[in-house]
């Protein structure tokens, strides 16, 4: 390093030597030095509006879209599309509020909040941070269970399509237990769970996003094909009609469950801060709002197409999963189900990375001297010169155990719509509505009982009522489903 001197040459020498001593300590280990680090000392973030949009779409267009024809069937032509539009706008609005909470106090250049609960703690205090963390991670766990169930439903559909092709459509011998498929899905997730963090999921997330567009488009095409053939079901302005085998109470409960499903379809706030933390700065909030707009607009268009065209095709008898149980044309249905499985494999990882990171960070601080938790073993990758992967035994053990527990619970609860409704009801209001609004009020110092405060609290109250009602409907459906013996679901 060249040292130049001036009238205060000693100060310059000391400063240059200090910089030289600091640089190796801040290096991320690839020999490129300080320029590879962000302003907070972490590896430089490279995410963009497009990558953030891909992550969000991967999370949003998932199992929720498959139940939308059923939701519209319960709500009818009037309330169904209106509910989709209302929750789309509310979600976009509150996610934009949340984007400004990534940094503090200045939303463009302040101190970073690395995850959702940390942002809540910064603006609302430690008690709220703990409450947010519990709700967030319980929901992440629940989504893992729901995604496992949904992925297995599609895997079984692929098997049955192959079986029907060999033995004839509707052959009773093609009925099979879901459990072997759940075990296979779990093994795949155990392997993928070793991906270090959400920054390394861009490729998987991009593939998953393409898959979601593909199977959603196939669902739309199947509905259009059924409509074109004229073989459609009966539709009404108010949805499924009360009659023999479907009482007024059933109508109320199914309507509430449908609202929960729609809420779930727009739930992505619980990983929004973590996704924003992958974006290059400064002013991540501005690009994140654009990503929110792109994602919500895209998903709403797909939701409207899938939900409304699916209802037009299948009518009041629309299935809980718009693709499962359909086998014509067989090759297209198989392709759709393959895409669903690939997408859910990726979405499962995007959802769980925040949970993985939190547990591992806490454990590392709690047992900082433990080699089992904190020591990484470098292993050379065959066929790649100077390329090594880092293996951490604690990550391997705990992430594998987590996936195993999720898989076992999915085996015990192999029902679809009610799980989705319950997750949407319990997670949507606190994570997508309450916390973003409360943090916005705190950040802007909005006076209590002012007009803006009343409007924001009214919005929060409306969504709370919807969530409570939906939770009640989902609990009823789950209790009815539990009447069947667990671990014995067949398709």
mmCIF file of C-alpha atoms in Angstrom, residues 5 39 45 58 60-61 71 90 123-124 170 200 203 221 257 269 274 304 308 372-373 382 405 417 431 452 455 489:
data_model
loop_
_atom_site.group_PDB
_atom_site.id
_atom_site.type_symbol
_atom_site.label_atom_id
_atom_site.label_comp_id
_atom_site.label_asym_id
_atom_site.label_seq_id
_atom_site.Cartn_x
_atom_site.Cartn_y
_atom_site.Cartn_z
ATOM 1 C CA UNK A 5 2.569 12.388 3.630
ATOM 2 C CA UNK A 39 -23.177 -0.612 4.703
ATOM 3 C CA UNK A 45 -27.224 -7.409 -1.445
ATOM 4 C CA UNK A 58 -43.597 -17.542 -5.585
ATOM 5 C CA UNK A 60 -48.484 -15.701 -3.170
ATOM 6 C CA UNK A 61 -49.554 -17.811 -6.160
ATOM 7 C CA UNK A 71 -64.529 -19.787 -3.062
ATOM 8 C CA UNK A 90 -56.075 -3.744 1.064
ATOM 9 C CA UNK A 123 -41.632 0.716 16.026
ATOM 10 C CA UNK A 124 -43.954 -0.881 18.595
ATOM 11 C CA UNK A 170 -62.113 -44.170 -12.987
ATOM 12 C CA UNK A 200 -29.431 -18.168 -2.491
ATOM 13 C CA UNK A 203 -32.940 -19.411 -9.133
ATOM 14 C CA UNK A 221 -57.357 -23.158 -20.273
ATOM 15 C CA UNK A 257 -64.297 -20.478 5.023
ATOM 16 C CA UNK A 269 -46.606 -9.818 4.414
ATOM 17 C CA UNK A 274 -37.097 -10.632 4.657
ATOM 18 C CA UNK A 304 -59.821 -13.393 -11.199
ATOM 19 C CA UNK A 308 -64.302 -16.687 -12.221
ATOM 20 C CA UNK A 372 -21.764 -28.229 16.830
ATOM 21 C CA UNK A 373 -23.768 -25.035 16.299
ATOM 22 C CA UNK A 382 -16.386 -32.616 -7.130
ATOM 23 C CA UNK A 405 -42.362 -32.841 11.988
ATOM 24 C CA UNK A 417 -59.789 -26.117 2.195
ATOM 25 C CA UNK A 431 -49.504 -9.765 9.916
ATOM 26 C CA UNK A 452 -56.758 9.474 9.426
ATOM 27 C CA UNK A 455 -60.012 5.541 8.927
ATOM 28 C CA UNK A 489 -56.400 -40.484 3.760
#
